[in-house]
Amino acid sequence: MRRPIVAGNWKANLTAGEAAALVRQLKASCETAAAEVVVCPPFTALAAVAPLLKGSRIALGAQDVFWEPAGAFTGEVTPPMLRDAGCQYVIVGHSERRTHFGETDQIVRRKLQAALAHGLTPIVCIGETLAQREAGQTFDILTRQLDGALGDCPPETCRRLILAYEPVWAIGTGKNATPEQAQEAHQAIRRWVADRCGSSAGGGIRIQYGGSVTPANAASLLQQPDVDGALVGGASLKADAFSAIVKAAKTGAAAPHE
Ligand code: 13P
């Protein structure tokens, strides 16, 4: 059984004080959550949020990480720094980083390996653009991104990370993938993992869907057999909306894949 995992990616939003206020609201509403819940504030809010989450059901994640542990890399934040700040998770390879900051699959691979080496669980994002989907290239793109980021990883690695399918055309657009589109992509991603890392890794890996998830569409997306949670952007900035999405992810909603 795969436990659903719902993560909020706050992106470049909220000051430390605003982040703390949001977490105080979320703590109460996520107390009885069946799903695993993660919030990913901006770096500058991690220190304010971490102590508030102690003893709660919500885990802390970061939105990015550098691959070296320390050194002369101005502006970067390293895996030991994230651990020290209380993070258990880190998002790697978000499409906004790929698009705006030139992150390649090679960079994504270095980041996810560094995260794993320092005991962080990476949430590795992949997804196609609208032009790629319309050209019928969706599965080629997903395969290329998986090959690039994970291709030479040992099979055990696949057990220790989370994948997030985030079609670029669905991010921040209000146009989510249909449950059928999400299921089709997730099934293909799980098949890739099973082929490369064995059927037990394929059956066990959790794959989140991200892209305009709202309280209105969460249940139908999360009911899909290969959708194991959500990576939520805009709706994660509102306590009511995020809590409703968390509640839509019930344990057992995602049946084990055969
Ligand atoms: P939205 O939920 O705002 O579409 O963002 C999704 C996302 O990019 C999460 O990482």
mmCIF file of N, CA and C in Angstrom, residues 29-157:
data_model
loop_
_atom_site.group_PDB
_atom_site.id
_atom_site.type_symbol
_atom_site.label_atom_id
_atom_site.label_comp_id
_atom_site.label_asym_id
_atom_site.label_seq_id
_atom_site.Cartn_x
_atom_site.Cartn_y
_atom_site.Cartn_z
ATOM 1 N N SER A 29 -5.683 22.001 10.945
ATOM 2 C CA SER A 29 -6.555 21.333 9.975
ATOM 3 C C SER A 29 -5.959 20.035 9.442
ATOM 4 N N CYS A 30 -4.664 19.819 9.599
ATOM 5 C CA CYS A 30 -4.048 18.583 9.067
ATOM 6 C C CYS A 30 -3.801 17.556 10.167
ATOM 7 N N GLU A 31 -4.293 17.840 11.359
ATOM 8 C CA GLU A 31 -4.017 16.986 12.515
ATOM 9 C C GLU A 31 -4.430 15.531 12.285
ATOM 10 N N THR A 32 -5.538 15.341 11.584
ATOM 11 C CA THR A 32 -6.046 13.976 11.427
ATOM 12 C C THR A 32 -5.827 13.444 10.006
ATOM 13 N N ALA A 33 -4.906 14.056 9.296
ATOM 14 C CA ALA A 33 -4.722 13.681 7.884
ATOM 15 C C ALA A 33 -4.279 12.228 7.737
ATOM 16 N N ALA A 34 -4.897 11.540 6.797
ATOM 17 C CA ALA A 34 -4.461 10.169 6.483
ATOM 18 C C ALA A 34 -3.221 10.215 5.599
ATOM 19 N N ALA A 35 -3.115 11.253 4.807
ATOM 20 C CA ALA A 35 -1.977 11.384 3.891
ATOM 21 C C ALA A 35 -0.764 11.947 4.632
ATOM 22 N N GLU A 36 0.404 11.710 4.068
ATOM 23 C CA GLU A 36 1.598 12.397 4.547
ATOM 24 C C GLU A 36 1.511 13.830 4.002
ATOM 25 N N VAL A 37 1.855 14.791 4.827
ATOM 26 C CA VAL A 37 1.733 16.194 4.408
ATOM 27 C C VAL A 37 3.092 16.872 4.523
ATOM 28 N N VAL A 38 3.451 17.634 3.500
ATOM 29 C CA VAL A 38 4.740 18.330 3.464
ATOM 30 C C VAL A 38 4.483 19.770 3.036
ATOM 31 N N VAL A 39 5.179 20.711 3.665
ATOM 32 C CA VAL A 39 5.159 22.085 3.144
ATOM 33 C C VAL A 39 6.577 22.481 2.753
ATOM 34 N N CYS A 40 6.675 23.185 1.637
ATOM 35 C CA CYS A 40 7.976 23.610 1.104
ATOM 36 C C CYS A 40 7.999 25.134 0.993
ATOM 37 N N PRO A 41 8.358 25.805 2.097
ATOM 38 C CA PRO A 41 8.443 27.274 2.081
ATOM 39 C C PRO A 41 9.704 27.719 1.341
ATOM 40 N N PRO A 42 9.806 29.011 1.041
ATOM 41 C CA PRO A 42 11.082 29.512 0.509
ATOM 42 C C PRO A 42 12.170 29.380 1.577
ATOM 43 N N PHE A 43 13.437 29.377 1.139
ATOM 44 C CA PHE A 43 14.552 29.173 2.082
ATOM 45 C C PHE A 43 14.464 30.103 3.288
ATOM 46 N N THR A 44 14.100 31.368 3.018
ATOM 47 C CA THR A 44 14.140 32.371 4.089
ATOM 48 C C THR A 44 13.087 32.138 5.156
ATOM 49 N N ALA A 45 12.130 31.275 4.901
ATOM 50 C CA ALA A 45 11.090 31.014 5.896
ATOM 51 C C ALA A 45 11.295 29.676 6.609
ATOM 52 N N LEU A 46 12.296 28.901 6.207
ATOM 53 C CA LEU A 46 12.469 27.570 6.812
ATOM 54 C C LEU A 46 12.671 27.671 8.327
ATOM 55 N N ALA A 47 13.514 28.607 8.737
ATOM 56 C CA ALA A 47 13.839 28.701 10.167
ATOM 57 C C ALA A 47 12.623 29.109 10.990
ATOM 58 N N ALA A 48 11.727 29.887 10.411
ATOM 59 C CA ALA A 48 10.525 30.301 11.147
ATOM 60 C C ALA A 48 9.511 29.163 11.221
ATOM 61 N N VAL A 49 9.471 28.350 10.171
ATOM 62 C CA VAL A 49 8.447 27.308 10.082
ATOM 63 C C VAL A 49 8.858 26.048 10.855
ATOM 64 N N ALA A 50 10.147 25.696 10.813
ATOM 65 C CA ALA A 50 10.600 24.410 11.376
ATOM 66 C C ALA A 50 10.165 24.198 12.834
ATOM 67 N N PRO A 51 10.392 25.162 13.739
ATOM 68 C CA PRO A 51 10.001 24.887 15.132
ATOM 69 C C PRO A 51 8.490 24.727 15.300
ATOM 70 N N LEU A 52 7.716 25.376 14.446
ATOM 71 C CA LEU A 52 6.252 25.266 14.547
ATOM 72 C C LEU A 52 5.768 23.877 14.143
ATOM 73 N N LEU A 53 6.553 23.199 13.319
ATOM 74 C CA LEU A 53 6.127 21.883 12.831
ATOM 75 C C LEU A 53 6.538 20.744 13.752
ATOM 76 N N LYS A 54 7.411 21.036 14.699
ATOM 77 C CA LYS A 54 7.862 19.973 15.628
ATOM 78 C C LYS A 54 6.663 19.336 16.320
ATOM 79 N N GLY A 55 6.612 18.006 16.281
ATOM 80 C CA GLY A 55 5.514 17.310 16.944
ATOM 81 C C GLY A 55 4.207 17.343 16.174
ATOM 82 N N SER A 56 4.217 17.950 14.986
ATOM 83 C CA SER A 56 2.978 17.992 14.189
ATOM 84 C C SER A 56 3.011 16.875 13.157
ATOM 85 N N ARG A 57 1.963 16.788 12.348
ATOM 86 C CA ARG A 57 1.896 15.755 11.303
ATOM 87 C C ARG A 57 2.437 16.277 9.987
ATOM 88 N N ILE A 58 2.960 17.491 9.997
ATOM 89 C CA ILE A 58 3.415 18.095 8.740
ATOM 90 C C ILE A 58 4.943 18.096 8.706
ATOM 91 N N ALA A 59 5.496 17.621 7.595
ATOM 92 C CA ALA A 59 6.955 17.599 7.437
ATOM 93 C C ALA A 59 7.404 18.815 6.638
ATOM 94 N N LEU A 60 8.705 19.106 6.765
ATOM 95 C CA LEU A 60 9.255 20.292 6.105
ATOM 96 C C LEU A 60 10.078 19.895 4.880
ATOM 97 N N GLY A 61 9.910 20.658 3.808
ATOM 98 C CA GLY A 61 10.711 20.433 2.607
ATOM 99 C C GLY A 61 11.227 21.762 2.073
ATOM 100 N N ALA A 62 12.226 21.679 1.189
ATOM 101 C CA ALA A 62 12.733 22.877 0.520
ATOM 102 C C ALA A 62 12.385 22.767 -0.966
ATOM 103 N N GLN A 63 12.578 23.871 -1.666
ATOM 104 C CA GLN A 63 12.160 23.919 -3.082
ATOM 105 C C GLN A 63 13.287 23.630 -4.045
ATOM 106 N N ASP A 64 14.506 23.567 -3.533
ATOM 107 C CA ASP A 64 15.672 23.347 -4.402
ATOM 108 C C ASP A 64 16.864 23.050 -3.505
ATOM 109 N N VAL A 65 17.931 22.549 -4.089
ATOM 110 C CA VAL A 65 19.141 22.270 -3.324
ATOM 111 C C VAL A 65 20.333 22.291 -4.273
ATOM 112 N N PHE A 66 21.490 22.633 -3.737
ATOM 113 C CA PHE A 66 22.717 22.560 -4.535
ATOM 114 C C PHE A 66 23.337 21.173 -4.335
ATOM 115 N N TRP A 67 24.244 20.782 -5.256
ATOM 116 C CA TRP A 67 24.745 19.405 -5.170
ATOM 117 C C TRP A 67 26.011 19.251 -4.324
ATOM 118 N N GLU A 68 26.749 20.339 -4.104
ATOM 119 C CA GLU A 68 27.947 20.210 -3.270
ATOM 120 C C GLU A 68 27.561 20.424 -1.803
ATOM 121 N N PRO A 69 28.305 19.828 -0.879
ATOM 122 C CA PRO A 69 27.938 19.976 0.536
ATOM 123 C C PRO A 69 28.319 21.327 1.135
ATOM 124 N N ALA A 70 29.330 22.002 0.548
ATOM 125 C CA ALA A 70 29.779 23.297 1.077
ATOM 126 C C ALA A 70 30.789 23.868 0.093
ATOM 127 N N GLY A 71 31.127 25.144 0.253
ATOM 128 C CA GLY A 71 32.217 25.700 -0.562
ATOM 129 C C GLY A 71 31.888 27.050 -1.146
ATOM 130 N N ALA A 72 32.727 27.472 -2.101
ATOM 131 C CA ALA A 72 32.608 28.797 -2.697
ATOM 132 C C ALA A 72 31.589 28.762 -3.838
ATOM 133 N N PHE A 73 30.322 28.778 -3.475
ATOM 134 C CA PHE A 73 29.227 28.715 -4.453
ATOM 135 C C PHE A 73 28.186 29.756 -4.044
ATOM 136 N N THR A 74 28.508 30.991 -4.303
ATOM 137 C CA THR A 74 27.701 32.107 -3.805
ATOM 138 C C THR A 74 26.214 31.941 -4.118
ATOM 139 N N GLY A 75 25.432 32.062 -3.093
ATOM 140 C CA GLY A 75 23.980 32.033 -3.281
ATOM 141 C C GLY A 75 23.351 30.660 -3.166
ATOM 142 N N GLU A 76 24.147 29.623 -3.148
ATOM 143 C CA GLU A 76 23.566 28.276 -3.124
ATOM 144 C C GLU A 76 23.254 27.811 -1.700
ATOM 145 N N VAL A 77 22.339 26.855 -1.607
ATOM 146 C CA VAL A 77 21.956 26.262 -0.326
ATOM 147 C C VAL A 77 22.175 24.754 -0.449
ATOM 148 N N THR A 78 22.941 24.206 0.489
ATOM 149 C CA THR A 78 23.430 22.832 0.332
ATOM 150 C C THR A 78 22.593 21.823 1.128
ATOM 151 N N PRO A 79 22.765 20.542 0.825
ATOM 152 C CA PRO A 79 21.996 19.522 1.563
ATOM 153 C C PRO A 79 22.212 19.566 3.073
ATOM 154 N N PRO A 80 23.454 19.672 3.576
ATOM 155 C CA PRO A 80 23.583 19.741 5.048
ATOM 156 C C PRO A 80 22.887 20.957 5.641
ATOM 157 N N MET A 81 22.848 22.066 4.909
ATOM 158 C CA MET A 81 22.137 23.251 5.416
ATOM 159 C C MET A 81 20.636 22.963 5.532
ATOM 160 N N LEU A 82 20.111 22.250 4.551
ATOM 161 C CA LEU A 82 18.676 21.934 4.591
ATOM 162 C C LEU A 82 18.365 20.974 5.730
ATOM 163 N N ARG A 83 19.249 20.007 5.927
ATOM 164 C CA ARG A 83 19.045 19.091 7.065
ATOM 165 C C ARG A 83 19.064 19.870 8.367
ATOM 166 N N ASP A 84 20.038 20.755 8.463
ATOM 167 C CA ASP A 84 20.184 21.559 9.677
ATOM 168 C C ASP A 84 18.938 22.425 9.918
ATOM 169 N N ALA A 85 18.312 22.847 8.825
ATOM 170 C CA ALA A 85 17.112 23.696 8.946
ATOM 171 C C ALA A 85 15.862 22.873 9.250
ATOM 172 N N GLY A 86 16.013 21.547 9.282
ATOM 173 C CA GLY A 86 14.872 20.703 9.650
ATOM 174 C C GLY A 86 14.144 20.073 8.472
ATOM 175 N N CYS A 87 14.732 20.167 7.280
ATOM 176 C CA CYS A 87 14.045 19.604 6.101
ATOM 177 C C CYS A 87 14.221 18.092 6.020
ATOM 178 N N GLN A 88 13.165 17.428 5.608
ATOM 179 C CA GLN A 88 13.229 16.003 5.273
ATOM 180 C C GLN A 88 13.101 15.798 3.765
ATOM 181 N N TYR A 89 12.489 16.726 3.103
ATOM 182 C CA TYR A 89 12.207 16.605 1.670
ATOM 183 C C TYR A 89 12.830 17.768 0.910
ATOM 184 N N VAL A 90 13.041 17.562 -0.382
ATOM 185 C CA VAL A 90 13.435 18.685 -1.230
ATOM 186 C C VAL A 90 12.923 18.447 -2.658
ATOM 187 N N ILE A 91 12.324 19.474 -3.216
ATOM 188 C CA ILE A 91 11.867 19.412 -4.608
ATOM 189 C C ILE A 91 13.084 19.580 -5.519
ATOM 190 N N VAL A 92 13.165 18.759 -6.536
ATOM 191 C CA VAL A 92 14.300 18.819 -7.466
ATOM 192 C C VAL A 92 13.753 18.795 -8.891
ATOM 193 N N GLY A 93 14.281 19.669 -9.731
ATOM 194 C CA GLY A 93 13.925 19.623 -11.153
ATOM 195 C C GLY A 93 12.558 20.188 -11.480
ATOM 196 N N HIS A 94 12.063 21.104 -10.645
ATOM 197 C CA HIS A 94 10.773 21.717 -10.976
ATOM 198 C C HIS A 94 10.859 22.375 -12.353
ATOM 199 N N SER A 95 9.769 22.362 -13.086
ATOM 200 C CA SER A 95 9.814 22.887 -14.466
ATOM 201 C C SER A 95 10.164 24.376 -14.482
ATOM 202 N N GLU A 96 9.798 25.094 -13.403
ATOM 203 C CA GLU A 96 10.174 26.524 -13.373
ATOM 204 C C GLU A 96 11.684 26.683 -13.272
ATOM 205 N N ARG A 97 12.347 25.772 -12.606
ATOM 206 C CA ARG A 97 13.811 25.827 -12.539
ATOM 207 C C ARG A 97 14.414 25.402 -13.885
ATOM 208 N N ARG A 98 13.782 24.441 -14.509
ATOM 209 C CA ARG A 98 14.291 24.005 -15.822
ATOM 210 C C ARG A 98 14.137 25.145 -16.840
ATOM 211 N N THR A 99 12.975 25.812 -16.795
ATOM 212 C CA THR A 99 12.678 26.836 -17.796
ATOM 213 C C THR A 99 13.417 28.149 -17.532
ATOM 214 N N HIS A 100 13.351 28.633 -16.288
ATOM 215 C CA HIS A 100 13.887 29.969 -16.000
ATOM 216 C C HIS A 100 15.358 29.959 -15.617
ATOM 217 N N PHE A 101 15.856 28.817 -15.150
ATOM 218 C CA PHE A 101 17.222 28.796 -14.632
ATOM 219 C C PHE A 101 18.097 27.756 -15.317
ATOM 220 N N GLY A 102 17.602 27.245 -16.424
ATOM 221 C CA GLY A 102 18.413 26.379 -17.278
ATOM 222 C C GLY A 102 18.812 25.047 -16.667
ATOM 223 N N GLU A 103 18.006 24.525 -15.764
ATOM 224 C CA GLU A 103 18.381 23.229 -15.176
ATOM 225 C C GLU A 103 18.168 22.109 -16.187
ATOM 226 N N THR A 104 19.189 21.317 -16.361
ATOM 227 C CA THR A 104 19.137 20.187 -17.281
ATOM 228 C C THR A 104 18.893 18.898 -16.495
ATOM 229 N N ASP A 105 18.631 17.821 -17.218
ATOM 230 C CA ASP A 105 18.466 16.525 -16.543
ATOM 231 C C ASP A 105 19.732 16.145 -15.784
ATOM 232 N N GLN A 106 20.875 16.541 -16.349
ATOM 233 C CA GLN A 106 22.164 16.270 -15.696
ATOM 234 C C GLN A 106 22.248 16.966 -14.328
ATOM 235 N N ILE A 107 21.807 18.209 -14.295
ATOM 236 C CA ILE A 107 21.808 18.960 -13.030
ATOM 237 C C ILE A 107 20.816 18.327 -12.053
ATOM 238 N N VAL A 108 19.668 17.956 -12.577
ATOM 239 C CA VAL A 108 18.653 17.331 -11.732
ATOM 240 C C VAL A 108 19.226 16.056 -11.105
ATOM 241 N N ARG A 109 19.972 15.307 -11.913
ATOM 242 C CA ARG A 109 20.557 14.065 -11.393
ATOM 243 C C ARG A 109 21.546 14.361 -10.264
ATOM 244 N N ARG A 110 22.388 15.366 -10.466
ATOM 245 C CA ARG A 110 23.365 15.695 -9.420
ATOM 246 C C ARG A 110 22.657 16.125 -8.138
ATOM 247 N N LYS A 111 21.619 16.906 -8.294
ATOM 248 C CA LYS A 111 20.897 17.390 -7.119
ATOM 249 C C LYS A 111 20.206 16.244 -6.377
ATOM 250 N N LEU A 112 19.586 15.352 -7.124
ATOM 251 C CA LEU A 112 18.866 14.285 -6.430
ATOM 252 C C LEU A 112 19.840 13.327 -5.770
ATOM 253 N N GLN A 113 20.981 13.104 -6.392
ATOM 254 C CA GLN A 113 21.966 12.225 -5.760
ATOM 255 C C GLN A 113 22.528 12.864 -4.498
ATOM 256 N N ALA A 114 22.772 14.175 -4.552
ATOM 257 C CA ALA A 114 23.283 14.870 -3.367
ATOM 258 C C ALA A 114 22.239 14.841 -2.248
ATOM 259 N N ALA A 115 20.989 15.058 -2.613
ATOM 260 C CA ALA A 115 19.924 15.028 -1.599
ATOM 261 C C ALA A 115 19.899 13.666 -0.916
ATOM 262 N N LEU A 116 19.906 12.612 -1.708
ATOM 263 C CA LEU A 116 19.857 11.260 -1.139
ATOM 264 C C LEU A 116 21.074 10.983 -0.266
ATOM 265 N N ALA A 117 22.231 11.432 -0.721
ATOM 266 C CA ALA A 117 23.463 11.176 0.025
ATOM 267 C C ALA A 117 23.431 11.825 1.401
ATOM 268 N N HIS A 118 22.631 12.857 1.539
ATOM 269 C CA HIS A 118 22.566 13.557 2.828
ATOM 270 C C HIS A 118 21.254 13.286 3.557
ATOM 271 N N GLY A 119 20.550 12.251 3.153
ATOM 272 C CA GLY A 119 19.371 11.830 3.909
ATOM 273 C C GLY A 119 18.122 12.650 3.661
ATOM 274 N N LEU A 120 18.105 13.399 2.564
ATOM 275 C CA LEU A 120 16.880 14.118 2.196
ATOM 276 C C LEU A 120 16.110 13.276 1.174
ATOM 277 N N THR A 121 14.802 13.332 1.218
ATOM 278 C CA THR A 121 14.001 12.629 0.210
ATOM 279 C C THR A 121 13.686 13.588 -0.927
ATOM 280 N N PRO A 122 14.221 13.324 -2.131
ATOM 281 C CA PRO A 122 13.920 14.231 -3.243
ATOM 282 C C PRO A 122 12.526 13.976 -3.824
ATOM 283 N N ILE A 123 11.875 15.059 -4.180
ATOM 284 C CA ILE A 123 10.632 14.983 -4.959
ATOM 285 C C ILE A 123 11.035 15.440 -6.357
ATOM 286 N N VAL A 124 11.157 14.498 -7.265
ATOM 287 C CA VAL A 124 11.737 14.788 -8.580
ATOM 288 C C VAL A 124 10.614 15.079 -9.572
ATOM 289 N N CYS A 125 10.652 16.287 -10.155
ATOM 290 C CA CYS A 125 9.562 16.721 -11.035
ATOM 291 C C CYS A 125 9.904 16.470 -12.503
ATOM 292 N N ILE A 126 8.914 15.942 -13.212
ATOM 293 C CA ILE A 126 9.035 15.766 -14.658
ATOM 294 C C ILE A 126 7.700 16.162 -15.300
ATOM 295 N N GLY A 127 7.748 16.440 -16.594
ATOM 296 C CA GLY A 127 6.493 16.784 -17.267
ATOM 297 C C GLY A 127 6.748 17.431 -18.613
ATOM 298 N N GLU A 128 5.763 17.315 -19.477
ATOM 299 C CA GLU A 128 5.898 17.799 -20.851
ATOM 300 C C GLU A 128 5.254 19.173 -21.021
ATOM 301 N N THR A 129 5.688 19.902 -22.026
ATOM 302 C CA THR A 129 5.042 21.173 -22.366
ATOM 303 C C THR A 129 3.804 20.893 -23.230
ATOM 304 N N LEU A 130 3.019 21.956 -23.452
ATOM 305 C CA LEU A 130 1.834 21.785 -24.296
ATOM 306 C C LEU A 130 2.234 21.397 -25.713
ATOM 307 N N ALA A 131 3.288 22.046 -26.240
ATOM 308 C CA ALA A 131 3.715 21.745 -27.611
ATOM 309 C C ALA A 131 4.156 20.280 -27.714
ATOM 310 N N GLN A 132 4.830 19.815 -26.699
ATOM 311 C CA GLN A 132 5.268 18.411 -26.725
ATOM 312 C C GLN A 132 4.077 17.463 -26.651
ATOM 313 N N ARG A 133 3.089 17.799 -25.825
ATOM 314 C CA ARG A 133 1.897 16.941 -25.749
ATOM 315 C C ARG A 133 1.172 16.948 -27.094
ATOM 316 N N GLU A 134 1.016 18.148 -27.670
ATOM 317 C CA GLU A 134 0.262 18.226 -28.930
ATOM 318 C C GLU A 134 0.999 17.531 -30.071
ATOM 319 N N ALA A 135 2.314 17.434 -29.932
ATOM 320 C CA ALA A 135 3.090 16.732 -30.965
ATOM 321 C C ALA A 135 3.163 15.220 -30.689
ATOM 322 N N GLY A 136 2.428 14.767 -29.663
ATOM 323 C CA GLY A 136 2.414 13.339 -29.351
ATOM 324 C C GLY A 136 3.707 12.845 -28.722
ATOM 325 N N GLN A 137 4.449 13.768 -28.091
ATOM 326 C CA GLN A 137 5.770 13.383 -27.556
ATOM 327 C C GLN A 137 5.773 13.166 -26.036
ATOM 328 N N THR A 138 4.607 13.187 -25.421
ATOM 329 C CA THR A 138 4.571 13.168 -23.955
ATOM 330 C C THR A 138 5.420 12.041 -23.362
ATOM 331 N N PHE A 139 5.217 10.832 -23.842
ATOM 332 C CA PHE A 139 5.895 9.698 -23.195
ATOM 333 C C PHE A 139 7.385 9.674 -23.530
ATOM 334 N N ASP A 140 7.738 10.184 -24.730
ATOM 335 C CA ASP A 140 9.174 10.292 -25.061
ATOM 336 C C ASP A 140 9.848 11.287 -24.124
ATOM 337 N N ILE A 141 9.164 12.389 -23.854
ATOM 338 C CA ILE A 141 9.755 13.412 -22.973
ATOM 339 C C ILE A 141 9.901 12.879 -21.557
ATOM 340 N N LEU A 142 8.850 12.225 -21.073
ATOM 341 C CA LEU A 142 8.927 11.683 -19.709
ATOM 342 C C LEU A 142 10.055 10.657 -19.616
ATOM 343 N N THR A 143 10.174 9.821 -20.636
ATOM 344 C CA THR A 143 11.240 8.810 -20.637
ATOM 345 C C THR A 143 12.604 9.485 -20.658
ATOM 346 N N ARG A 144 12.726 10.528 -21.486
ATOM 347 C CA ARG A 144 14.017 11.220 -21.570
ATOM 348 C C ARG A 144 14.387 11.860 -20.231
ATOM 349 N N GLN A 145 13.388 12.466 -19.581
ATOM 350 C CA GLN A 145 13.667 13.098 -18.282
ATOM 351 C C GLN A 145 14.010 12.055 -17.219
ATOM 352 N N LEU A 146 13.309 10.928 -17.256
ATOM 353 C CA LEU A 146 13.604 9.867 -16.282
ATOM 354 C C LEU A 146 14.975 9.258 -16.555
ATOM 355 N N ASP A 147 15.258 8.992 -17.832
ATOM 356 C CA ASP A 147 16.585 8.449 -18.190
ATOM 357 C C ASP A 147 17.678 9.407 -17.725
ATOM 358 N N GLY A 148 17.461 10.697 -17.987
ATOM 359 C CA GLY A 148 18.484 11.697 -17.667
ATOM 360 C C GLY A 148 18.697 11.854 -16.173
ATOM 361 N N ALA A 149 17.615 11.852 -15.433
ATOM 362 C CA ALA A 149 17.745 12.105 -13.997
ATOM 363 C C ALA A 149 18.066 10.841 -13.208
ATOM 364 N N LEU A 150 17.526 9.722 -13.658
ATOM 365 C CA LEU A 150 17.590 8.491 -12.842
ATOM 366 C C LEU A 150 18.242 7.316 -13.549
ATOM 367 N N GLY A 151 18.528 7.499 -14.837
ATOM 368 C CA GLY A 151 18.911 6.367 -15.677
ATOM 369 C C GLY A 151 20.011 5.493 -15.118
ATOM 370 N N ASP A 152 21.047 6.087 -14.550
ATOM 371 C CA ASP A 152 22.145 5.241 -14.076
ATOM 372 C C ASP A 152 22.132 5.071 -12.557
ATOM 373 N N CYS A 153 21.009 5.395 -11.945
ATOM 374 C CA CYS A 153 20.924 5.206 -10.492
ATOM 375 C C CYS A 153 20.728 3.726 -10.179
ATOM 376 N N PRO A 154 21.299 3.257 -9.093
ATOM 377 C CA PRO A 154 21.028 1.871 -8.716
ATOM 378 C C PRO A 154 19.557 1.707 -8.334
ATOM 379 N N PRO A 155 19.014 0.490 -8.508
ATOM 380 C CA PRO A 155 17.589 0.271 -8.247
ATOM 381 C C PRO A 155 17.154 0.734 -6.859
ATOM 382 N N GLU A 156 18.037 0.589 -5.846
ATOM 383 C CA GLU A 156 17.622 1.005 -4.480
ATOM 384 C C GLU A 156 17.243 2.483 -4.455
ATOM 385 N N THR A 157 17.888 3.259 -5.347
ATOM 386 C CA THR A 157 17.632 4.699 -5.353
ATOM 387 C C THR A 157 16.161 4.989 -5.601
#
